[in-house]
mmCIF file of C-alpha atoms and ligand atoms in Angstrom:
data_model
loop_
_atom_site.group_PDB
_atom_site.id
_atom_site.type_symbol
_atom_site.label_atom_id
_atom_site.label_comp_id
_atom_site.label_asym_id
_atom_site.label_seq_id
_atom_site.Cartn_x
_atom_site.Cartn_y
_atom_site.Cartn_z
ATOM 1 C CA MET A 1 0.000 0.000 0.000
ATOM 2 C CA ARG A 2 1.158 3.599 -0.606
ATOM 3 C CA THR A 3 1.533 5.334 2.765
ATOM 4 C CA LEU A 4 2.540 8.751 4.083
ATOM 5 C CA VAL A 5 3.964 9.153 7.581
ATOM 6 C CA THR A 6 3.882 12.669 9.028
ATOM 7 C CA GLY A 7 6.548 13.025 11.703
ATOM 8 C CA GLY A 8 8.429 10.153 10.075
ATOM 9 C CA ALA A 9 11.783 11.727 10.973
ATOM 10 C CA GLY A 10 10.823 11.709 14.654
ATOM 11 C CA PHE A 11 11.344 9.081 17.327
ATOM 12 C CA VAL A 12 8.196 6.957 16.898
ATOM 13 C CA GLY A 13 7.842 7.823 13.211
ATOM 14 C CA ALA A 14 11.277 6.420 12.366
ATOM 15 C CA HIS A 15 10.361 3.006 13.781
ATOM 16 C CA LEU A 16 6.983 3.083 12.049
ATOM 17 C CA VAL A 17 8.568 3.895 8.673
ATOM 18 C CA ARG A 18 10.877 0.915 9.082
ATOM 19 C CA ALA A 19 8.024 -1.415 10.069
ATOM 20 C CA LEU A 20 5.990 -0.297 7.038
ATOM 21 C CA LEU A 21 8.918 -0.896 4.680
ATOM 22 C CA ASP A 22 9.524 -4.320 6.245
ATOM 23 C CA ALA A 23 5.859 -5.189 5.632
ATOM 24 C CA GLY A 24 6.240 -4.300 1.941
ATOM 25 C CA HIS A 25 4.482 -0.918 1.902
ATOM 26 C CA THR A 26 5.625 2.163 -0.002
ATOM 27 C CA VAL A 27 6.417 5.074 2.315
ATOM 28 C CA ALA A 28 6.864 8.829 2.021
ATOM 29 C CA VAL A 29 7.572 11.155 4.965
ATOM 30 C CA LEU A 30 6.304 14.660 5.715
ATOM 31 C CA ASP A 31 8.310 16.345 8.479
ATOM 32 C CA ASP A 32 9.559 19.889 8.982
ATOM 33 C CA LEU A 33 12.580 18.568 10.915
ATOM 34 C CA SER A 34 11.845 20.967 13.780
ATOM 35 C CA ALA A 35 12.472 18.067 16.160
ATOM 36 C CA GLY A 36 13.109 15.248 13.694
ATOM 37 C CA ARG A 37 16.336 14.220 11.999
ATOM 38 C CA ALA A 38 16.785 13.494 8.316
ATOM 39 C CA GLU A 39 19.166 10.605 9.107
ATOM 40 C CA ARG A 40 16.330 8.707 10.794
ATOM 41 C CA VAL A 41 14.612 8.429 7.382
ATOM 42 C CA PRO A 42 15.889 5.390 5.440
ATOM 43 C CA ALA A 43 17.593 5.934 2.082
ATOM 44 C CA GLY A 44 15.115 5.868 -0.791
ATOM 45 C CA VAL A 45 12.169 7.160 1.271
ATOM 46 C CA PRO A 46 11.082 10.602 -0.030
ATOM 47 C CA LEU A 47 11.237 13.253 2.712
ATOM 48 C CA TYR A 48 9.042 16.313 2.204
ATOM 49 C CA GLN A 49 10.407 18.951 4.554
ATOM 50 C CA ILE A 50 7.391 21.166 5.070
ATOM 51 C CA PRO A 51 5.417 22.387 8.107
ATOM 52 C CA LEU A 52 1.874 21.157 8.742
ATOM 53 C CA GLU A 53 0.758 24.760 9.128
ATOM 54 C CA ASP A 54 1.462 25.395 5.419
ATOM 55 C CA ARG A 55 -1.849 24.282 3.986
ATOM 56 C CA THR A 56 -0.853 24.661 0.334
ATOM 57 C CA ALA A 57 2.352 22.690 0.794
ATOM 58 C CA VAL A 58 0.556 19.928 2.716
ATOM 59 C CA ASP A 59 -1.969 19.672 -0.093
ATOM 60 C CA ARG A 60 0.826 19.455 -2.666
ATOM 61 C CA VAL A 61 2.589 16.644 -0.777
ATOM 62 C CA VAL A 62 -0.575 14.542 -0.487
ATOM 63 C CA ALA A 63 -1.359 15.159 -4.177
ATOM 64 C CA GLU A 64 2.146 14.066 -5.175
ATOM 65 C CA ALA A 65 2.628 11.098 -2.813
ATOM 66 C CA ARG A 66 -0.958 9.849 -3.470
ATOM 67 C CA PRO A 67 -1.074 7.783 -0.267
ATOM 68 C CA GLN A 68 -3.875 5.317 0.348
ATOM 69 C CA ALA A 69 -3.224 5.546 4.082
ATOM 70 C CA VAL A 70 -1.745 8.367 6.161
ATOM 71 C CA PHE A 71 -0.178 7.931 9.603
ATOM 72 C CA HIS A 72 -0.309 11.303 11.337
ATOM 73 C CA LEU A 73 2.421 11.556 13.967
ATOM 74 C CA ALA A 74 3.872 15.029 13.355
ATOM 75 C CA ALA A 75 3.081 17.231 16.316
ATOM 76 C CA GLN A 76 4.293 19.780 18.780
ATOM 77 C CA VAL A 77 5.004 17.224 21.533
ATOM 78 C CA ASP A 78 6.542 19.289 24.308
ATOM 79 C CA VAL A 79 4.214 19.892 27.259
ATOM 80 C CA GLN A 80 6.308 22.817 28.566
ATOM 81 C CA THR A 81 6.238 24.540 25.145
ATOM 82 C CA ALA A 82 2.472 24.085 25.043
ATOM 83 C CA LEU A 83 2.150 25.642 28.515
ATOM 84 C CA ARG A 84 4.276 28.621 27.433
ATOM 85 C CA ASP A 85 2.660 29.080 24.017
ATOM 86 C CA PRO A 86 -0.729 27.378 23.665
ATOM 87 C CA LEU A 87 -1.440 29.126 20.357
ATOM 88 C CA GLN A 88 1.663 27.706 18.711
ATOM 89 C CA ASP A 89 0.686 24.250 19.996
ATOM 90 C CA LEU A 90 -2.829 24.792 18.602
ATOM 91 C CA ALA A 91 -1.490 25.888 15.201
ATOM 92 C CA VAL A 92 0.544 22.689 14.749
ATOM 93 C CA ASN A 93 -1.566 20.102 16.529
ATOM 94 C CA VAL A 94 -5.058 21.255 15.562
ATOM 95 C CA THR A 95 -4.891 23.510 12.489
ATOM 96 C CA GLY A 96 -2.041 21.401 11.095
ATOM 97 C CA THR A 97 -4.144 18.266 11.571
ATOM 98 C CA VAL A 98 -7.145 19.813 9.799
ATOM 99 C CA ASN A 99 -4.869 20.956 6.936
ATOM 100 C CA LEU A 100 -3.772 17.354 6.557
ATOM 101 C CA LEU A 101 -7.301 15.916 6.818
ATOM 102 C CA GLU A 102 -8.530 18.337 4.167
ATOM 103 C CA ALA A 103 -5.764 17.284 1.792
ATOM 104 C CA CYS A 104 -6.605 13.631 2.527
ATOM 105 C CA ARG A 105 -10.271 14.177 1.737
ATOM 106 C CA LYS A 106 -9.486 16.063 -1.464
ATOM 107 C CA HIS A 107 -7.003 13.508 -2.796
ATOM 108 C CA GLY A 108 -8.909 10.324 -2.023
ATOM 109 C CA VAL A 109 -6.931 8.977 0.949
ATOM 110 C CA GLU A 110 -8.838 6.013 2.365
ATOM 111 C CA ARG A 111 -7.573 5.849 5.916
ATOM 112 C CA VAL A 112 -5.948 8.147 8.467
ATOM 113 C CA ILE A 113 -4.336 6.776 11.622
ATOM 114 C CA TYR A 114 -3.647 9.391 14.287
ATOM 115 C CA ALA A 115 -1.068 9.336 17.090
ATOM 116 C CA SER A 116 -2.899 10.629 20.145
ATOM 117 C CA SER A 117 -1.751 10.541 23.736
ATOM 118 C CA ALA A 118 -2.610 9.443 27.271
ATOM 119 C CA ALA A 119 -2.336 13.191 27.990
ATOM 120 C CA VAL A 120 -5.937 13.597 26.755
ATOM 121 C CA TYR A 121 -7.241 11.803 29.874
ATOM 122 C CA GLY A 122 -5.663 14.015 32.532
ATOM 123 C CA ALA A 123 -5.646 12.765 36.130
ATOM 124 C CA PRO A 124 -7.283 9.322 36.218
ATOM 125 C CA ALA A 125 -10.139 8.372 38.534
ATOM 126 C CA ALA A 126 -9.390 4.648 38.163
ATOM 127 C CA LEU A 127 -6.652 2.585 36.527
ATOM 128 C CA PRO A 128 -6.006 1.208 34.026
ATOM 129 C CA LEU A 129 -7.803 3.824 31.938
ATOM 130 C CA ALA A 130 -10.274 2.464 29.389
ATOM 131 C CA GLU A 131 -11.133 4.424 26.259
ATOM 132 C CA GLU A 132 -14.494 5.458 27.774
ATOM 133 C CA ALA A 133 -12.838 7.262 30.699
ATOM 134 C CA PRO A 134 -13.539 11.010 30.814
ATOM 135 C CA CYS A 135 -11.008 13.268 29.105
ATOM 136 C CA ARG A 136 -9.966 16.270 31.176
ATOM 137 C CA PRO A 137 -6.531 17.246 29.893
ATOM 138 C CA LEU A 138 -4.196 19.000 32.332
ATOM 139 C CA SER A 139 -2.128 20.808 29.694
ATOM 140 C CA PRO A 140 -2.767 22.669 26.419
ATOM 141 C CA TYR A 141 -0.838 19.805 24.787
ATOM 142 C CA GLY A 142 -3.441 17.282 26.021
ATOM 143 C CA ALA A 143 -6.191 19.689 24.944
ATOM 144 C CA SER A 144 -4.806 20.056 21.409
ATOM 145 C CA LYS A 145 -4.366 16.288 20.999
ATOM 146 C CA LEU A 146 -7.981 15.837 22.156
ATOM 147 C CA ALA A 147 -9.266 18.569 19.819
ATOM 148 C CA ALA A 148 -7.491 16.889 16.898
ATOM 149 C CA GLU A 149 -9.189 13.623 17.882
ATOM 150 C CA GLY A 150 -12.520 15.453 17.495
ATOM 151 C CA TYR A 151 -11.655 16.296 13.882
ATOM 152 C CA LEU A 152 -10.641 12.689 13.214
ATOM 153 C CA TRP A 153 -14.078 11.577 14.445
ATOM 154 C CA ALA A 154 -15.844 14.209 12.336
ATOM 155 C CA TYR A 155 -13.966 13.292 9.161
ATOM 156 C CA GLY A 156 -14.690 9.638 9.919
ATOM 157 C CA GLN A 157 -18.412 10.214 10.515
ATOM 158 C CA SER A 158 -19.249 12.746 7.829
ATOM 159 C CA LEU A 159 -16.430 13.372 5.407
ATOM 160 C CA GLY A 160 -15.649 9.996 3.920
ATOM 161 C CA LEU A 161 -12.407 8.935 5.619
ATOM 162 C CA THR A 162 -11.837 5.827 7.724
ATOM 163 C CA THR A 163 -10.101 7.149 10.829
ATOM 164 C CA THR A 164 -8.323 5.469 13.708
ATOM 165 C CA ILE A 165 -7.147 7.167 16.877
ATOM 166 C CA LEU A 166 -4.359 5.468 18.807
ATOM 167 C CA ARG A 167 -3.740 6.871 22.284
ATOM 168 C CA TYR A 168 -0.148 6.062 23.163
ATOM 169 C CA ALA A 169 1.056 5.614 26.732
ATOM 170 C CA ASN A 170 4.691 6.628 27.519
ATOM 171 C CA VAL A 171 6.662 5.459 24.499
ATOM 172 C CA TYR A 172 10.354 4.659 24.996
ATOM 173 C CA GLY A 173 13.214 2.946 23.182
ATOM 174 C CA PRO A 174 16.225 3.538 20.935
ATOM 175 C CA GLY A 175 16.195 6.877 19.121
ATOM 176 C CA GLN A 176 14.371 8.847 21.810
ATOM 177 C CA GLU A 177 15.959 12.077 22.898
ATOM 178 C CA ALA A 178 15.777 13.023 26.566
ATOM 179 C CA ARG A 179 13.727 16.150 25.816
ATOM 180 C CA ALA A 180 10.761 14.322 24.270
ATOM 181 C CA GLU A 181 7.457 13.554 25.991
ATOM 182 C CA GLY A 182 7.920 10.527 28.247
ATOM 183 C CA GLY A 183 11.656 11.136 28.160
ATOM 184 C CA VAL A 184 12.457 9.667 31.588
ATOM 185 C CA VAL A 185 13.771 6.448 30.010
ATOM 186 C CA ALA A 186 15.957 8.406 27.586
ATOM 187 C CA SER A 187 17.277 10.541 30.428
ATOM 188 C CA PHE A 188 18.086 7.487 32.615
ATOM 189 C CA ALA A 189 19.866 5.800 29.670
ATOM 190 C CA ALA A 190 21.937 8.910 28.932
ATOM 191 C CA ARG A 191 23.056 9.199 32.572
ATOM 192 C CA ILE A 192 23.767 5.494 33.072
ATOM 193 C CA VAL A 193 26.150 5.296 30.101
ATOM 194 C CA GLN A 194 28.109 8.123 31.723
ATOM 195 C CA GLY A 195 28.273 6.097 34.947
ATOM 196 C CA GLN A 196 25.846 8.471 36.682
ATOM 197 C CA PRO A 197 22.857 7.200 38.690
ATOM 198 C CA PRO A 198 19.331 7.943 37.430
ATOM 199 C CA ARG A 199 17.918 11.270 38.598
ATOM 200 C CA ILE A 200 14.376 11.067 39.952
ATOM 201 C CA PHE A 201 12.112 14.099 40.369
ATOM 202 C CA GLY A 202 9.827 13.695 43.386
ATOM 203 C CA SER A 203 9.375 10.507 45.437
ATOM 204 C CA GLY A 204 9.737 8.125 42.486
ATOM 205 C CA HIS A 205 6.531 6.407 43.549
ATOM 206 C CA GLN A 206 4.692 8.028 40.643
ATOM 207 C CA THR A 207 3.833 5.457 37.968
ATOM 208 C CA ARG A 208 3.712 5.372 34.183
ATOM 209 C CA ASP A 209 2.749 2.845 31.520
ATOM 210 C CA PHE A 210 5.909 2.356 29.457
ATOM 211 C CA ILE A 211 5.334 0.978 25.972
ATOM 212 C CA TYR A 212 8.249 -0.035 23.775
ATOM 213 C CA VAL A 213 8.531 1.821 20.489
ATOM 214 C CA THR A 214 8.441 -1.196 18.160
ATOM 215 C CA ASP A 215 5.210 -2.301 19.861
ATOM 216 C CA VAL A 216 3.743 1.108 19.003
ATOM 217 C CA ALA A 217 4.872 0.678 15.393
ATOM 218 C CA ARG A 218 3.162 -2.742 15.342
ATOM 219 C CA ALA A 219 -0.055 -1.209 16.706
ATOM 220 C CA ASN A 220 -0.048 1.238 13.784
ATOM 221 C CA LEU A 221 0.350 -1.606 11.306
ATOM 222 C CA ALA A 222 -2.479 -3.508 12.984
ATOM 223 C CA ALA A 223 -4.652 -0.374 12.669
ATOM 224 C CA LEU A 224 -4.038 -0.370 8.927
ATOM 225 C CA GLU A 225 -5.901 -3.666 8.639
ATOM 226 C CA GLY A 226 -8.452 -3.255 11.430
ATOM 227 C CA PRO A 227 -11.706 -1.311 11.846
ATOM 228 C CA GLY A 228 -11.525 2.437 12.501
ATOM 229 C CA GLY A 229 -12.122 3.737 16.007
ATOM 230 C CA LEU A 230 -10.329 4.632 19.201
ATOM 231 C CA PHE A 231 -7.708 2.405 20.837
ATOM 232 C CA ASN A 232 -5.337 2.686 23.779
ATOM 233 C CA VAL A 233 -1.785 1.616 22.994
ATOM 234 C CA GLY A 234 -0.262 0.713 26.330
ATOM 235 C CA THR A 235 0.582 -2.312 28.443
ATOM 236 C CA GLY A 236 -2.079 -1.807 31.138
ATOM 237 C CA GLN A 237 0.727 -2.078 33.699
ATOM 238 C CA GLU A 238 1.948 0.638 36.023
ATOM 239 C CA ALA A 239 5.682 0.851 36.633
ATOM 240 C CA SER A 240 7.028 3.267 39.212
ATOM 241 C CA ILE A 241 9.944 5.544 38.378
ATOM 242 C CA ARG A 242 11.878 3.869 41.231
ATOM 243 C CA GLU A 243 11.253 0.472 39.623
ATOM 244 C CA LEU A 244 12.456 1.810 36.294
ATOM 245 C CA ALA A 245 15.622 3.194 37.883
ATOM 246 C CA ARG A 246 16.245 -0.178 39.572
ATOM 247 C CA LEU A 247 15.879 -2.027 36.243
ATOM 248 C CA PHE A 248 18.355 0.331 34.589
ATOM 249 C CA LEU A 249 20.902 -0.066 37.373
ATOM 250 C CA GLU A 250 20.558 -3.870 37.329
ATOM 251 C CA GLU A 251 20.813 -4.126 33.536
ATOM 252 C CA ALA A 252 23.874 -1.866 33.590
ATOM 253 C CA GLY A 253 25.567 -3.939 36.312
ATOM 254 C CA LEU A 254 25.447 -0.915 38.626
ATOM 255 C CA ALA A 255 23.003 -2.298 41.204
ATOM 256 C CA HIS A 256 25.185 -0.901 44.017
ATOM 257 C CA LEU A 257 24.328 2.690 42.957
ATOM 258 C CA GLU A 258 21.312 4.581 44.336
ATOM 259 C CA PRO A 259 19.222 7.017 42.272
ATOM 260 C CA VAL A 260 19.497 10.692 43.169
ATOM 261 C CA PHE A 261 16.324 12.554 44.094
ATOM 262 C CA GLU A 262 15.294 16.097 43.246
ATOM 263 C CA ALA A 263 12.204 18.221 43.899
ATOM 264 C CA ALA A 264 9.010 17.091 42.151
ATOM 265 C CA ARG A 265 8.129 18.959 38.965
ATOM 266 C CA PRO A 266 4.761 20.729 39.043
ATOM 267 C CA GLY A 267 1.882 19.536 36.886
ATOM 268 C CA GLU A 268 2.864 15.862 36.759
ATOM 269 C CA ILE A 269 0.195 13.238 37.315
ATOM 270 C CA GLU A 270 0.767 10.638 40.048
ATOM 271 C CA ARG A 271 -0.247 7.472 38.259
ATOM 272 C CA SER A 272 -0.990 6.290 34.748
ATOM 273 C CA ALA A 273 -1.773 3.100 32.827
ATOM 274 C CA LEU A 274 -3.820 2.482 29.687
ATOM 275 C CA ASP A 275 -6.038 -0.558 29.317
ATOM 276 C CA PRO A 276 -5.081 -2.224 26.000
ATOM 277 C CA ARG A 277 -7.916 -4.771 25.845
ATOM 278 C CA ARG A 278 -9.883 -3.091 23.063
ATOM 279 C CA ALA A 279 -6.831 -3.079 20.780
ATOM 280 C CA GLN A 280 -6.248 -6.730 21.678
ATOM 281 C CA ALA A 281 -9.832 -7.687 20.829
ATOM 282 C CA GLN A 282 -10.360 -5.579 17.691
ATOM 283 C CA LEU A 283 -6.880 -5.149 16.211
ATOM 284 C CA GLY A 284 -5.315 -8.392 17.435
ATOM 285 C CA TRP A 285 -2.467 -6.327 18.920
ATOM 286 C CA THR A 286 -0.643 -7.040 22.167
ATOM 287 C CA PRO A 287 2.634 -5.583 23.403
ATOM 288 C CA GLN A 288 5.530 -8.016 23.035
ATOM 289 C CA VAL A 289 8.514 -6.338 24.657
ATOM 290 C CA ASP A 290 8.423 -6.181 28.462
ATOM 291 C CA LEU A 291 10.042 -3.370 30.425
ATOM 292 C CA ARG A 292 13.220 -5.223 31.377
ATOM 293 C CA GLU A 293 13.847 -6.242 27.771
ATOM 294 C CA GLY A 294 13.024 -2.749 26.499
ATOM 295 C CA VAL A 295 15.378 -1.181 29.035
ATOM 296 C CA ALA A 296 18.140 -3.605 27.980
ATOM 297 C CA ARG A 297 17.687 -2.684 24.308
ATOM 298 C CA THR A 298 17.587 1.046 25.071
ATOM 299 C CA LEU A 299 20.753 0.729 27.122
ATOM 300 C CA ALA A 300 22.479 -1.212 24.331
ATOM 301 C CA TRP A 301 21.596 1.622 21.951
ATOM 302 C CA ALA A 302 22.881 4.276 24.358
ATOM 303 C CA ARG A 303 26.089 2.279 24.844
ATOM 304 C CA ALA A 304 26.545 2.138 21.065
ATOM 305 C CA GLY A 305 26.738 5.960 21.126
ATOM 306 C CA SER A 306 22.992 6.684 20.677
ATOM 307 C CA PRO A 307 23.069 6.483 16.858
ATOM 308 C CA MET A 308 20.142 8.128 15.063
ATOM 309 C CA GLU A 309 20.805 6.711 11.602
ATOM 310 C CA ALA A 310 17.849 4.609 10.362
ATOM 311 C CA ASP A 311 19.570 1.224 9.936
ATOM 312 C CA ALA A 312 21.458 1.350 13.245
ATOM 313 C CA LEU A 313 18.323 2.400 15.088
ATOM 314 C CA CYS A 314 16.324 -0.434 13.657
ATOM 315 C CA ARG A 315 19.001 -3.046 14.358
ATOM 316 C CA LEU A 316 19.474 -1.929 17.956
ATOM 317 C CA ALA A 317 15.729 -1.738 18.602
ATOM 318 C CA GLY A 318 15.281 -5.414 17.659
ATOM 319 C CA GLY A 319 16.288 -8.395 19.748
ATOM 320 C CA ARG A 320 14.600 -11.278 21.440
ATOM 321 C CA PRO A 321 10.852 -10.882 21.883
ATOM 322 C CA ARG A 322 9.481 -12.007 25.235
HETATM 323 N N1 NAD B 401 6.822 9.682 22.721
HETATM 324 C C1 NAD B 401 5.765 9.501 23.510
HETATM 325 O O1 NAD B 401 5.892 9.048 24.643
HETATM 326 C C2 NAD B 401 4.373 9.821 23.013
HETATM 327 C C3 NAD B 401 3.307 9.554 23.870
HETATM 328 C C4 NAD B 401 2.019 9.840 23.441
HETATM 329 C C5 NAD B 401 1.805 10.346 22.176
HETATM 330 N N2 NAD B 401 2.859 10.611 21.367
HETATM 331 C C6 NAD B 401 2.571 11.169 20.037
HETATM 332 O O2 NAD B 401 3.313 10.444 19.071
HETATM 333 C C7 NAD B 401 3.693 11.300 17.995
HETATM 334 C C8 NAD B 401 5.185 11.174 17.744
HETATM 335 O O3 NAD B 401 5.886 11.586 18.910
HETATM 336 P P1 NAD B 401 7.474 11.406 19.072
HETATM 337 O O4 NAD B 401 7.722 11.031 20.485
HETATM 338 O O5 NAD B 401 7.981 10.563 17.983
HETATM 339 O O6 NAD B 401 7.940 12.915 18.919
HETATM 340 P P2 NAD B 401 9.082 13.536 17.973
HETATM 341 O O7 NAD B 401 9.221 14.977 18.377
HETATM 342 O O8 NAD B 401 10.296 12.684 17.982
HETATM 343 O O9 NAD B 401 8.403 13.452 16.535
HETATM 344 C C9 NAD B 401 7.514 14.429 16.043
HETATM 345 C C10 NAD B 401 7.959 14.762 14.636
HETATM 346 O O10 NAD B 401 7.062 15.749 14.108
HETATM 347 C C11 NAD B 401 7.814 16.742 13.429
HETATM 348 N N3 NAD B 401 7.078 18.005 13.503
HETATM 349 C C12 NAD B 401 6.880 18.772 14.600
HETATM 350 N N4 NAD B 401 6.171 19.867 14.271
HETATM 351 C C13 NAD B 401 5.931 19.776 12.940
HETATM 352 C C14 NAD B 401 5.249 20.620 12.013
HETATM 353 N N5 NAD B 401 4.706 21.770 12.409
HETATM 354 N N6 NAD B 401 5.188 20.233 10.726
HETATM 355 C C15 NAD B 401 5.762 19.070 10.311
HETATM 356 N N7 NAD B 401 6.424 18.245 11.141
HETATM 357 C C16 NAD B 401 6.507 18.597 12.443
HETATM 358 C C17 NAD B 401 9.139 16.820 14.180
HETATM 359 O O11 NAD B 401 10.191 17.349 13.388
HETATM 360 C C18 NAD B 401 9.362 15.370 14.571
HETATM 361 O O12 NAD B 401 10.129 14.677 13.633
HETATM 362 C C19 NAD B 401 3.227 12.697 18.380
HETATM 363 O O13 NAD B 401 2.016 12.964 17.719
HETATM 364 C C20 NAD B 401 3.000 12.604 19.874
HETATM 365 O O14 NAD B 401 2.006 13.512 20.303
HETATM 366 C C21 NAD B 401 4.143 10.359 21.751
#
């Protein structure tokens, strides 16, 4: 199938592009490289370096690439940036998304698969969060991801596209830079390879649902075949930041070290986990890489010098499935 991946030069996008190529699909990438890297895009894959906000350029790319399916991952992903400048976040994540959807409608794209986030839920009343849980985002980033979801629904209901919304938990793995959303794993890996203990903000008892990046890529491929709709992409398991630090220290052979603690950062939720059962039932998708294995692979990548080049990334992200 002919596919277009927006954000394909980014962390998750790079792994998705590789998975699509491996499955025999044709891929083009749209990315303005504001946070992405051209070297993450494999040789031979066309890279259109344009911003989502440029409606005419987005239209031209879709007309030229003629994708049957579009994976929409490009986004302003930084929560702090969104807090500082909600209008910029809105322009990329909402207007940019509608620019893309319009081009898709005009040029006969059949299916759009959108990368949404656990951030749309806000503070959970009960865990793990099912898709029906109320959405009360805590940040403008969560609000813009949720607003974009609304447009996906509308285009799915009334404007002729088949749309799928995938709400990712905290994605981690080779290729992630410490600044990105969910970057605690990347930050631990970067410190450990320098022989420094993980740095924990707050008590470390806060929990997250860590999902390995190749599992997220697989969920996107499953969505290509499955029915449209809304699906959590997580493990359903909570892991505390202390537990994560312990795994890193054990895998690195540094179990004698203790993490260092710093003041909690404001605005962080205490606990999070996404219930993946709907994706299991309707897309036939389950996560395959557990946290210890994912940490080991991420550490191996960091030890190899944190390469960003597409082939190295892909090789280091692989390994034994659980
Ligand atoms: N990493 C996570 O833990 C996580 C969790 C939940 C949801 N997500 C979602 O997954 C998607 C991918 O996230 P990621 O972690 O790979 O982030 P990333 O920053 O590595 O990738 C985003 C890509 O989008 C590109 N981009 C940004 N603004 C753009 C614009 N205006 N026009 C064109 N391209 C633009 C960037 O250059 C980058 O390559 C995002 O939509 C994000 O909201 C990520």
